Coordinates of C-alpha atoms and ligand atoms in Angstrom, one line a residue:
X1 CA -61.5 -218.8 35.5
X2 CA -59.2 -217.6 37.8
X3 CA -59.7 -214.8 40.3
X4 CA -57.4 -212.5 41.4
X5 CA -59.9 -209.8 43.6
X6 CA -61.8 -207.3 42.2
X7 CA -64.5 -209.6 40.6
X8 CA -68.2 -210.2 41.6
X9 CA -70.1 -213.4 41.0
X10 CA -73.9 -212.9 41.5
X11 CA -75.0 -216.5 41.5
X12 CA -78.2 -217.9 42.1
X13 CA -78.7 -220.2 45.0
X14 CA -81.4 -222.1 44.0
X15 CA -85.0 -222.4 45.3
X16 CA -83.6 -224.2 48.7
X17 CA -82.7 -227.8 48.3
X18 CA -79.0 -227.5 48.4
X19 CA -78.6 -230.0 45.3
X20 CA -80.2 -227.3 43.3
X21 CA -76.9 -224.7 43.2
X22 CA -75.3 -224.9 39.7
X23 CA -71.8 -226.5 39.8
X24 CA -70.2 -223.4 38.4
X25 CA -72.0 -221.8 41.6
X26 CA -70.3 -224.1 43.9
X27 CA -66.8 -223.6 42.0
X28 CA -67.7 -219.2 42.4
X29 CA -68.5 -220.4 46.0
X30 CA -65.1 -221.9 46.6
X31 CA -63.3 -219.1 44.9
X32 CA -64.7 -216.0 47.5
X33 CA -63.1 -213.9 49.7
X34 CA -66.8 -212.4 51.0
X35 CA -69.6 -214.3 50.7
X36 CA -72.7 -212.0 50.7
X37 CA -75.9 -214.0 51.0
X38 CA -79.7 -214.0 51.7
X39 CA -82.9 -214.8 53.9
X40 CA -84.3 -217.6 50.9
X41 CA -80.4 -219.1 50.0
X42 CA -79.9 -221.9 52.1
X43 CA -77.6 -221.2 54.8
X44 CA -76.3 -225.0 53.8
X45 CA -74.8 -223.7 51.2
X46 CA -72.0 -221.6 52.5
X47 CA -70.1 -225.0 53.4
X48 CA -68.9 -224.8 49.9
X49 CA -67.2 -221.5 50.7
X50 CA -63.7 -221.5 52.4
X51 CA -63.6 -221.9 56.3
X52 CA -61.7 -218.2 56.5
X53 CA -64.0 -216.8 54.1
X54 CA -66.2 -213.5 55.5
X55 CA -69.8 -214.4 55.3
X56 CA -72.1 -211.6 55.7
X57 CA -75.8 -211.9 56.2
X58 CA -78.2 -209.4 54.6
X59 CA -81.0 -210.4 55.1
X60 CA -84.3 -209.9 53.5
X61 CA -87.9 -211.2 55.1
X62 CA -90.8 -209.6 53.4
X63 CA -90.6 -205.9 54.4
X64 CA -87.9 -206.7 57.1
X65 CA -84.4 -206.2 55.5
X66 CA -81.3 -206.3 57.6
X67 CA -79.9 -203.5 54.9
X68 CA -81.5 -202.0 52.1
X69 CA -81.0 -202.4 48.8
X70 CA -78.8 -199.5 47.8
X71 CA -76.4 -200.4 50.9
X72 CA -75.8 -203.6 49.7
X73 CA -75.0 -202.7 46.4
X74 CA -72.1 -200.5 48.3
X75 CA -71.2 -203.3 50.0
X76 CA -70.7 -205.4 47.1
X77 CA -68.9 -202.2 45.3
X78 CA -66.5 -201.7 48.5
X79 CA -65.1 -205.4 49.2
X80 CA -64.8 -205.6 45.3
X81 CA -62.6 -202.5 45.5
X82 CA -60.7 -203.3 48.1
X83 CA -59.2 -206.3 46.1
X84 CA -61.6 -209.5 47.1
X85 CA -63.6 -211.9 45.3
X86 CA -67.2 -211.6 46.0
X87 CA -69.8 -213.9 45.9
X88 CA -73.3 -212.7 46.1
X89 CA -75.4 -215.4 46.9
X90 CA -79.3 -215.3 46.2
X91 CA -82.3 -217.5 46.3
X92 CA -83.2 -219.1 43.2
X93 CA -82.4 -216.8 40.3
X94 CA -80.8 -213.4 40.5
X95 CA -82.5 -211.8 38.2
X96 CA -85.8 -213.2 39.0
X97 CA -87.2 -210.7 41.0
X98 CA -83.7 -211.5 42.5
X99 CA -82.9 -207.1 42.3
X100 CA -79.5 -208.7 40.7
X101 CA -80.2 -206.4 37.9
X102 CA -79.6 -203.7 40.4
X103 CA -76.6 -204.8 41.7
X104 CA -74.9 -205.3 38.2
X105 CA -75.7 -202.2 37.6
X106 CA -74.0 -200.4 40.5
X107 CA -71.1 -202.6 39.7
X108 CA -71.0 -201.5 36.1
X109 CA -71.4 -198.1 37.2
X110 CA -68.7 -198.1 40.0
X111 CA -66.3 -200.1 36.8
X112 CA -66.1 -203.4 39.1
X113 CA -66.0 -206.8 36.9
X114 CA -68.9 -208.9 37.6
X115 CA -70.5 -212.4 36.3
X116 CA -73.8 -214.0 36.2
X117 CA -74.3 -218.0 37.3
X118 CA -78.2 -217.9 36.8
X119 CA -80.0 -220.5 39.0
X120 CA -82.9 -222.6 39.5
X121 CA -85.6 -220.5 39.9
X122 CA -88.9 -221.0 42.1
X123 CA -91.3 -220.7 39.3
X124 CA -90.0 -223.9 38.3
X125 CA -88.3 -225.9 40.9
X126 CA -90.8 -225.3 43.3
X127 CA -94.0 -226.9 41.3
X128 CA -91.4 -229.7 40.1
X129 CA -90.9 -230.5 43.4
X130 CA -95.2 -230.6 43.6
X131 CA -95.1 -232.9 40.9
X132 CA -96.4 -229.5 38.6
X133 CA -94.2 -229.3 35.2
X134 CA -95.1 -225.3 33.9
X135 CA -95.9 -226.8 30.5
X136 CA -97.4 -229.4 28.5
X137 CA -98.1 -230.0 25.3
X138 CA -101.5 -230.7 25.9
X139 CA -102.3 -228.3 28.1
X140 CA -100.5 -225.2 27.7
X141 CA -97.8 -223.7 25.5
X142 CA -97.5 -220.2 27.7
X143 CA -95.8 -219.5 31.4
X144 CA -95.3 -215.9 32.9
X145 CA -93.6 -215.4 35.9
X146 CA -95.3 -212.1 37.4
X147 CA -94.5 -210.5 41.0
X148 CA -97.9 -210.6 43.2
X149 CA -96.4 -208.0 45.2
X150 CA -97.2 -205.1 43.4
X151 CA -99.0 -202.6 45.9
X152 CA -102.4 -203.5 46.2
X153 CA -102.9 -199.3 46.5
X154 CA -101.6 -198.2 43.5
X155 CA -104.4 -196.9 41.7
X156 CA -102.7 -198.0 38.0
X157 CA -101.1 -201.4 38.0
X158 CA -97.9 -202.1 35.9
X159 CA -99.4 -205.8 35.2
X160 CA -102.1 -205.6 32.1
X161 CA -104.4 -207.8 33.8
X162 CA -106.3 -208.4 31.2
X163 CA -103.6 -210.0 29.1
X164 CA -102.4 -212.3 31.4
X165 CA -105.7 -213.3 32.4
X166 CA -107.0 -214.9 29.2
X167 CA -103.7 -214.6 27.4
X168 CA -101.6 -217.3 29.6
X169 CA -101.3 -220.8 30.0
X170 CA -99.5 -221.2 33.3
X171 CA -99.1 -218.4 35.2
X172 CA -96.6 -217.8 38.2
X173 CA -96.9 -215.6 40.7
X174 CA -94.2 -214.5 43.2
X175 CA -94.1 -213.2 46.6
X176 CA -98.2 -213.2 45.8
X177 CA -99.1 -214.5 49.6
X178 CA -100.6 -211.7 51.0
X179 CA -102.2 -210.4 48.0
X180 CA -103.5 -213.4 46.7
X181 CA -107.0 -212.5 47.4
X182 CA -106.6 -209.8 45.5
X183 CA -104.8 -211.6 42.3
X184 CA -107.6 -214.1 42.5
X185 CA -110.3 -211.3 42.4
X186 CA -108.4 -209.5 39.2
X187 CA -107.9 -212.5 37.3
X188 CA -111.6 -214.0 37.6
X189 CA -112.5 -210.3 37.1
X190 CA -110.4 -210.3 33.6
X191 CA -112.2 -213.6 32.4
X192 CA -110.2 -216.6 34.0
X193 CA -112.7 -219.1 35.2
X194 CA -112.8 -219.5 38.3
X195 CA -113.0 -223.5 37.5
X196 CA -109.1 -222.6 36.8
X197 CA -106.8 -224.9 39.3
X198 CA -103.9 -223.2 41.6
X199 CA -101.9 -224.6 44.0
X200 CA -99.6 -222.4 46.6
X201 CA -96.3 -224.1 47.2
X202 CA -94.8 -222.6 50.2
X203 CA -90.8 -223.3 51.2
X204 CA -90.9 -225.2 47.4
X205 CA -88.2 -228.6 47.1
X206 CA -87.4 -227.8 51.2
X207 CA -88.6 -231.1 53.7
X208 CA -90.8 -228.4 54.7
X209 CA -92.7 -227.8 51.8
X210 CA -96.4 -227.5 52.0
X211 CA -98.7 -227.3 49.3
X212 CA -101.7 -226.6 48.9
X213 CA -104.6 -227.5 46.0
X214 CA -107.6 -225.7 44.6
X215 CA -109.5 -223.6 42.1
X216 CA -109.4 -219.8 41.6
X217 CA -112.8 -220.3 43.4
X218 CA -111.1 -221.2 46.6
X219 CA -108.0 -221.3 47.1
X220 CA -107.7 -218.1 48.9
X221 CA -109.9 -220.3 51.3
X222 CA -108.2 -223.1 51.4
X223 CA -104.7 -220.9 51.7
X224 CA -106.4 -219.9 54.9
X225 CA -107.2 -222.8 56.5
X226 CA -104.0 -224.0 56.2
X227 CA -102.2 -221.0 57.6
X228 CA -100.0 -220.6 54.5
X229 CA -97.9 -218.0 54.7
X230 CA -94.5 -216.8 52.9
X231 CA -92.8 -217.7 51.3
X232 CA -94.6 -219.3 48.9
X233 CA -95.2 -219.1 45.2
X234 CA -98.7 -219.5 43.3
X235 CA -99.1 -221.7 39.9
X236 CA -102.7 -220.7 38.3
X237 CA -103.3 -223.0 35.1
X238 CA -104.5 -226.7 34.0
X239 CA -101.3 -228.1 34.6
X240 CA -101.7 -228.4 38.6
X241 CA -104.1 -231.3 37.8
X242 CA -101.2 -233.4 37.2
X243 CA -100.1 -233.3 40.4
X244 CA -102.8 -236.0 41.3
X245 CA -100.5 -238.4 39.5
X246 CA -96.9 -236.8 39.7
X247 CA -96.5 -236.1 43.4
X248 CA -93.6 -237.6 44.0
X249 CA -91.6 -235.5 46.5
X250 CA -94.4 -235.1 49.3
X251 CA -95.2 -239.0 48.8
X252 CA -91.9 -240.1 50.2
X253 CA -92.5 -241.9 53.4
X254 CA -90.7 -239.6 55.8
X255 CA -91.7 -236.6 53.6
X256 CA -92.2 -233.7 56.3
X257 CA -90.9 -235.8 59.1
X258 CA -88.6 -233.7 61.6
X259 CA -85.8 -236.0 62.7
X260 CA -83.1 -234.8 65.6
X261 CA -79.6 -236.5 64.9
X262 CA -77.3 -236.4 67.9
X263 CA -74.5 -238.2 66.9
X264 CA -71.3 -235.9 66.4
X265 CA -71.4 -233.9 63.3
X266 CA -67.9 -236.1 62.0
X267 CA -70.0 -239.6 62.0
X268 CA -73.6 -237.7 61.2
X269 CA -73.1 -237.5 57.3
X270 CA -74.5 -241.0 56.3
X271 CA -77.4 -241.0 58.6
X272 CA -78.6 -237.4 57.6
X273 CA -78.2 -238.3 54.3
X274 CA -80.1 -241.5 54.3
X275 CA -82.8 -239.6 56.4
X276 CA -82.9 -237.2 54.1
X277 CA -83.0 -239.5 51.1
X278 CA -86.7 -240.7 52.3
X279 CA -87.8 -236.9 52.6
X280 CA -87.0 -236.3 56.0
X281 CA -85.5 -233.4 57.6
X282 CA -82.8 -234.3 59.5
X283 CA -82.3 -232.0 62.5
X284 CA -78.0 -232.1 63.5
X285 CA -77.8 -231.5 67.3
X286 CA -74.3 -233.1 68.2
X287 CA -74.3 -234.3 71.7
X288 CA -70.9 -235.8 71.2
X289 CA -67.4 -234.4 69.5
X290 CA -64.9 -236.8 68.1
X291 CA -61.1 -235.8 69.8
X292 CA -57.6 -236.8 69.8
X293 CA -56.7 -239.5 72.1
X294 CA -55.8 -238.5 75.3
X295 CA -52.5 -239.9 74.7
X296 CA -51.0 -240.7 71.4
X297 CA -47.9 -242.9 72.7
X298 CA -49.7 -246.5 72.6
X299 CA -51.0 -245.7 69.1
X300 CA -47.4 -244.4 68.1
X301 CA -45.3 -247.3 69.6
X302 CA -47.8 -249.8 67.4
X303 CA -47.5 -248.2 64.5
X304 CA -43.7 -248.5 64.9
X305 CA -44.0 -252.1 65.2
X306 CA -46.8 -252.5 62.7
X307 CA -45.5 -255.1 61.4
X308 CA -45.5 -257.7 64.5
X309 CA -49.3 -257.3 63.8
X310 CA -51.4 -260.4 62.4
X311 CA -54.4 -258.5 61.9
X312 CA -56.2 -255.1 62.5
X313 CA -59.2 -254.7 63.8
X314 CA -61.2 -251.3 63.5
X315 CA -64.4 -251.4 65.4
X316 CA -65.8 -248.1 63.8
X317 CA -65.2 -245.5 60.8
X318 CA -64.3 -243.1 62.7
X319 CA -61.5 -245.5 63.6
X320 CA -60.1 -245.8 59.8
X321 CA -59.5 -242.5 59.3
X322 CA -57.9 -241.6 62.6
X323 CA -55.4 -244.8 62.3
X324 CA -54.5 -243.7 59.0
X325 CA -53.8 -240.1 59.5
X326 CA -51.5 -240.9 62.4
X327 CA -50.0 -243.8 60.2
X328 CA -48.9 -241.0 57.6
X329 CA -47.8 -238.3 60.6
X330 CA -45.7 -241.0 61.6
X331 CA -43.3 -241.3 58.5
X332 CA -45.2 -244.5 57.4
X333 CA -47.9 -245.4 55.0
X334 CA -50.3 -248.1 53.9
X335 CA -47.2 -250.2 52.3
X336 CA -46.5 -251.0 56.0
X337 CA -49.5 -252.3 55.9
X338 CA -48.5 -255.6 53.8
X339 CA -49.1 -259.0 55.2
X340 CA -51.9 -257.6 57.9
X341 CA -55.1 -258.6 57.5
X342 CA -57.7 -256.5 58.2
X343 CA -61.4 -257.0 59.9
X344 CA -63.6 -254.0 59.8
X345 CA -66.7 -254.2 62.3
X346 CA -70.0 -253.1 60.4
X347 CA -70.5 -252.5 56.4
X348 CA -70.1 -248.9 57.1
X349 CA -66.5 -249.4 58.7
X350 CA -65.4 -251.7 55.8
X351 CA -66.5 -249.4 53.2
X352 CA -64.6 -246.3 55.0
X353 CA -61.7 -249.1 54.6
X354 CA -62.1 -249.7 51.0
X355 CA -61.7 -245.7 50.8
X356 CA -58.1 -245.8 51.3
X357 CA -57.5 -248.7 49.1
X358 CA -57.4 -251.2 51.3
X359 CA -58.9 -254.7 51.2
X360 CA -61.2 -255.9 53.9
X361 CA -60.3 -259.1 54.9
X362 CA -63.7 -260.1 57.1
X363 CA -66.5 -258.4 58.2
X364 CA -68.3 -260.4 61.0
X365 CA -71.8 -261.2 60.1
X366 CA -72.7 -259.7 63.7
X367 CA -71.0 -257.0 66.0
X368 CA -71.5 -259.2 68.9
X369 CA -67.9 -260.3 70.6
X370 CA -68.4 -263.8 70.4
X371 CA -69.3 -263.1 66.9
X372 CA -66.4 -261.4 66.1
X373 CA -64.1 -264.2 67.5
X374 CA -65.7 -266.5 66.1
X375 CA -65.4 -265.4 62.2
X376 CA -61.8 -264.3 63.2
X377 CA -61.0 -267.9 64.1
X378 CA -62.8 -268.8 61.2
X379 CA -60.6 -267.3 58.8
X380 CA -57.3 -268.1 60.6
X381 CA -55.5 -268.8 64.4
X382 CA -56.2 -266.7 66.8
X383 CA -53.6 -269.0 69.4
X384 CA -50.2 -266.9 68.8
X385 CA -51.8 -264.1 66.8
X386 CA -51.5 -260.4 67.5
X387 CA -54.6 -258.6 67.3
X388 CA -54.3 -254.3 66.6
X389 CA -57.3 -252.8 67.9
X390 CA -57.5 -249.1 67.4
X391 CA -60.5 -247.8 69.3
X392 CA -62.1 -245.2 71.3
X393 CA -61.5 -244.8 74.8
X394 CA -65.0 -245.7 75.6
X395 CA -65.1 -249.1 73.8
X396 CA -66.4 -251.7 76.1
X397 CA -63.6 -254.4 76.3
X398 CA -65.4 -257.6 75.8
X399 CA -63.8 -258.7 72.0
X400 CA -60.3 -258.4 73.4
X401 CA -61.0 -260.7 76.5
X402 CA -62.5 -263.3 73.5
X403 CA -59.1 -262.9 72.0
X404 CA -57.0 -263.5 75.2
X405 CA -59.0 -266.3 76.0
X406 CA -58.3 -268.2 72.7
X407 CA -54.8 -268.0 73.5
X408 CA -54.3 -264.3 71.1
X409 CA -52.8 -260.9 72.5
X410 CA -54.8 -258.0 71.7
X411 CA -53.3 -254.8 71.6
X412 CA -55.9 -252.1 72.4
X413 CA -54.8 -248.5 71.1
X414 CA -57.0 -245.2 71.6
X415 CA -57.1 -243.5 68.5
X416 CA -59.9 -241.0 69.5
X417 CA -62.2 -240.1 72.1
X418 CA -65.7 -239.2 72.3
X419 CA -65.9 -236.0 74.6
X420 CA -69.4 -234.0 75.5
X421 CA -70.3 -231.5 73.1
X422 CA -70.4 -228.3 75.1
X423 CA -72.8 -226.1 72.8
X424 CA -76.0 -227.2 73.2
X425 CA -77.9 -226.0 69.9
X426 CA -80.3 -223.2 71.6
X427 CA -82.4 -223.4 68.2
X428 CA -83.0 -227.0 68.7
X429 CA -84.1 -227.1 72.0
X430 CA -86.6 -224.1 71.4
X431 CA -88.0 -226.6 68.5
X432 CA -87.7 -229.7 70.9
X433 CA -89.9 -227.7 73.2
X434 CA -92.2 -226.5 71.0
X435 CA -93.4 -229.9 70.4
X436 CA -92.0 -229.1 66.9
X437 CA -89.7 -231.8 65.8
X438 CA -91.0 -235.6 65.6
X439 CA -87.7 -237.8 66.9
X440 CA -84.9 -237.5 68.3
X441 CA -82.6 -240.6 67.9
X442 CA -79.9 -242.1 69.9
X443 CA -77.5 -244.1 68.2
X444 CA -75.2 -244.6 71.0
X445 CA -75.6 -244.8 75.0
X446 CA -73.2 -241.5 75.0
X447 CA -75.8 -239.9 72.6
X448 CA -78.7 -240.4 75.2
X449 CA -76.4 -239.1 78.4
X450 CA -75.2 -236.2 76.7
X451 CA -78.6 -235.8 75.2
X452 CA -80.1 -235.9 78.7
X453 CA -77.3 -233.5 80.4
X454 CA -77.6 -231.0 77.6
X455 CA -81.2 -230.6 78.0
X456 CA -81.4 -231.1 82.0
X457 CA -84.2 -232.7 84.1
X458 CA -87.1 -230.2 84.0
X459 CA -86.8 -229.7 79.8
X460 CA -86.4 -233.3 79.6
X461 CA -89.7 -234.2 81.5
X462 CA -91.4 -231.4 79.2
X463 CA -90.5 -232.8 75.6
X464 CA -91.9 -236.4 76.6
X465 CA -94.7 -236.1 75.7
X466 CA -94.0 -234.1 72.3
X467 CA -91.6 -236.2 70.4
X468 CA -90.7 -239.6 70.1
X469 CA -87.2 -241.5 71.0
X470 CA -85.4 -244.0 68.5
X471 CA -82.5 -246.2 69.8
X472 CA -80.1 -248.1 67.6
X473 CA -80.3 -251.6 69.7
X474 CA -80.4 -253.0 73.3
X475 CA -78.0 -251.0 75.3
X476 CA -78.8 -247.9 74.0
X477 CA -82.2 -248.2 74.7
X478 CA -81.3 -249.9 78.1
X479 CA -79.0 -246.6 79.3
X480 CA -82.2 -244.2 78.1
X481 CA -84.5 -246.0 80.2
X482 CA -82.2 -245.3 83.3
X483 CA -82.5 -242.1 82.3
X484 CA -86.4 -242.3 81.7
X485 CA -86.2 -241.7 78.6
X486 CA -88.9 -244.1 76.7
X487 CA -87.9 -245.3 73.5
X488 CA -90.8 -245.7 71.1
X489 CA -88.6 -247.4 68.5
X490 CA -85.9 -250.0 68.7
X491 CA -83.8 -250.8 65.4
X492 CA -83.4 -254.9 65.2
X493 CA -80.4 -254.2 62.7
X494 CA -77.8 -252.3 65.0
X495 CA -76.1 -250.1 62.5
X496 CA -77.5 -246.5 60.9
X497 CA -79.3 -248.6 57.5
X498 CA -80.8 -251.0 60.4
X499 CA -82.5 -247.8 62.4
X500 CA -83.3 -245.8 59.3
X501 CA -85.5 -249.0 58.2
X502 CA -87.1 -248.8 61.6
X503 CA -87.9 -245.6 61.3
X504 CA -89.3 -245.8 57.9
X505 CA -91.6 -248.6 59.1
X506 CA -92.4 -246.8 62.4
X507 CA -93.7 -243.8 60.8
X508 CA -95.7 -245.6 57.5
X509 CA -97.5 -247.5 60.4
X510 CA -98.6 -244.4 63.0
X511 CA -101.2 -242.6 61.2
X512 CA -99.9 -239.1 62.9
X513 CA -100.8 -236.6 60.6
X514 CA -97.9 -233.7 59.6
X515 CA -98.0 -230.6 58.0
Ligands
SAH601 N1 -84.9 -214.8 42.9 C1 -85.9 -215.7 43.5 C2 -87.2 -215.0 43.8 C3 -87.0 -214.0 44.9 S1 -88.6 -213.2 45.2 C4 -86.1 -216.8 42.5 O1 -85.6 -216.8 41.4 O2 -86.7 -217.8 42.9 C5 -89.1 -214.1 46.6 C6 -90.2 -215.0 46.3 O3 -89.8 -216.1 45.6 C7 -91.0 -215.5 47.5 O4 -91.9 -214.6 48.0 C8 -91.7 -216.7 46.9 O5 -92.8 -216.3 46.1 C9 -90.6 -217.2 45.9 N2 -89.8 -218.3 46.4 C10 -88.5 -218.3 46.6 N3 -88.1 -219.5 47.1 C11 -89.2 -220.2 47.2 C12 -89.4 -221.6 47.6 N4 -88.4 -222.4 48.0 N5 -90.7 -222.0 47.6 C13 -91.7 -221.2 47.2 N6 -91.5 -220.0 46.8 C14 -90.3 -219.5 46.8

């Protein structure tokens, strides 16, 4: 499969969840010069793509397209010419009411190579994700996918009615939102009871899905009440009834919970992930940016002398990685690691340890200094030794004053920095101040004062009251209530599993209701 320009891959994106992209889409992905992509593919995905790659947006919301249909076809026929890969990235299948029949066909006409990923399509993945499978063997053996957006006008419709009324097990309807009254109306009319269930599934296997649950009878009603609007896709047939028993995406216990992370985006990855895990969306607003040290000389002159060292000690993750790197620019590698032992602070640091092959040596049951010290002496002398600690230049100083005590020497080297993240994310404040997003969570006391300079005073005051605070232990919760910023939760553990469980248990005890 290799690609030298002049080659289109229309792949589908899949209905939103960014798990749902085929692994030959993420390989076509990787492979593009010019990624062209849509209003329903997740913009998510376009991290598989490579950084220097052009990514053009083309929009497409309801009536509202950013080109039309025939420019876009050019557009796909001109980079092709001109020698690039192309990927053209759509929501859920391309040819699924995708128009990717349209565009292979202008690239067959214009002679350009093309080839098909197919994808996850919402008709499927959407009532999946609603605990609705299309079929089953007791209770239907037929599924159409039809297009509820056929012009309500039109005096003869292209759809037999008739057929699929009576003719159909489960029946799919896309982009039927606005017409649904109508689709109702002419399937009732054409002999579906109106007993039938439906359920609407807007923004299907998103954390923002919303779904809602009726009859032919009134689920134009209920579709109503609830303010549903595109886009959203509409499963008519006997098979929604098992959804009383197979919910199992909405029933996760932070299903539709909006979560603000403001760590930087380097250290963010586990804790979206575990948020995400439990049905959350996880909101990234970085208040912080990981840098190079100031000065790289003390970090340089001990890794010249590694070997004086008794043991390392690296007091985050970000840590590892950063003393490793610089290990390798400087002509060395692990191998002049032999001898030292190593003590990683936190289960997360020792696991980013293990990642370069490395054994850990001790984790300290607790993060406290006198903790530390205490397992270190535990597992050897700390009169005599010498102690590496790479750090950030922030890191309070209390564990190597332990260390000196004992009669060690602790040699404190900056291996990065935590500096103010300049942008403030204009999107997320809008949310924050919308009362749209449930938490925002601190997981350092550098989160909260960036947090609090980003947003300024007055916009501070104003979100109080519409979204709650989470703090990862004492201090941090200590530096936002300087800043009067009221914590509603505290985690008791003091690492990213620790606040994620208070979280959890937060949020199955408020009886808040969400959308
Ligand atoms: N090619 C796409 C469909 C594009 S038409 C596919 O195969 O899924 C656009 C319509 O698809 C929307 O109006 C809606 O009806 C449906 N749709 C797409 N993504 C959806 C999602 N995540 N949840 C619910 N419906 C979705």
């Amino acid at each position: 499969m290799s690609a030298h320009g002049k080659l289109v891959y229309l792949i589908g994106a899949g209905p939103g969840d960014p798990g749902l992209i085929t692994l030959k889409g993420t390989e076509c992905l990787k492979k593009a010069d010019v990624v062209v992509y849509d209003y329903l593919s997740n913009p998510r995905l376009l991290s598989h793509c490579r950084p220097d790659a052009e990514k053009i947006y083309v929009g497409k919301k309801g009536s509202q397209h950013t080109l039309e249909q025939e420019e876009i076809n050019q557009l796909l026929v001109e980079k092709a010419s001109a020698g690039k890969v192309v990927a053209r990235l759509k929501g859920g299948d391309s040819f699924v009411f995708g128009r990717g029949g349209e565009e292979a066909l202008a690239l067959a006409e214009a002679g350009i190579p093309f080839e098909v990923v197919p994808g996850i399509t919402a008709a499927v993945a959407a009532p999946a994700y609603a605990g609705i499978p299309v079929t089953h063997r007791d209770l239907t053996s037929t599924f159409a996918l039809v297009t509820g957006h056929e012009d309500p006008t039109k005096e003869e419709s292209a759809i037999d009615w008739a057929k699929i009324a009576t003719g159909i097990g489960t029946i799919a309807f896309y982009m039927g939102v606005k017409n649904l009254p109508r689709i109702v109306e002419r399937l009732i009319k054409h002999g579906r009871s109106p007993d039938t269930p439906a359920a609407v599934i807007r923004w299907g296997t998103m954390p923002r899905q919303q779904t809602v649950v009726g009859t032919l009878a009134d689920i134009v009603k209920k579709v109503k009440q609830a303010g549903l609007t595109a886009p959203a896709i509409t499963i008519v047939g006997e098979v929604v009834k098992l959804r009383e028993q197979l919910n199992w995406f909405e029933a996760r216990p932070l299903f539709g919970r909006k979560i603000v992370v403001t760590r930087s985006r380097a250290q963010a990855s586990e804790f979206v992930e575990q948020l995400e895990a439990l049905g959350a969306e996880a909101v990234e607003m970085p208040t912080i940016r990981i840098a190079d040290p100031e000065d790289f000389g003390p970090l340089d002159k001990a890794i010249d002398n590694i070997e004086s060292f008794h043991w390392i000690v690296f007091t985050s993750v970000n840590a590892v990685g950063r003393f490793v790197e610089q290990l390798l620019q400087r002509g060395r590698d692990i191998r002049d690691l032999k001898g030292i032992k190593i003590c990683a602070i936190g289960a997360a640091t020792a696991d980013e340890v293990r990642e370069y092959h490395l054994r850990v040596d001790l984790v300290p049951p607790k993060y406290v200094a006198e903790s530390v010290v205490e397992a270190l002496q535990q597992a050897g002398e700390i009169k005599g030794s010498r102690f590496l600690l790479p750090r950030a230049d922030i890191a309070r100083s209390l564990l190597p004053d332990e260390i000196h005590r004992l009669g060690g020497k602790a040699v404190e080297v900056d291996v990065y920095r935590t500096v103010l993240e300049e942008e403030a994310d204009a999107d997320v404040i809008q949310r924050l101040l919308e009362g749209d997003l449930d938490l925002v969570t601190f997981t350092s006391s550098s989160t909260v004062r960036n947090f609090a300079h980003m947003l300024g005073k007055e916009r501070l005051a104003q979100i109080q009251s519409k979204t709650g605070f989470a703090s990862i232990g004492p201090v941090t919760t200590q530096t936002a209530k300087e800043l009067g910023i009221p914590i509603h939760i505290e985690a008791s553990k003091h690492d990213i599993p620790g606040l994620v469980e208070a979280i959890k248990r937060f949020f199955s005890e408020t009886s808040l209701s969400h959308g």
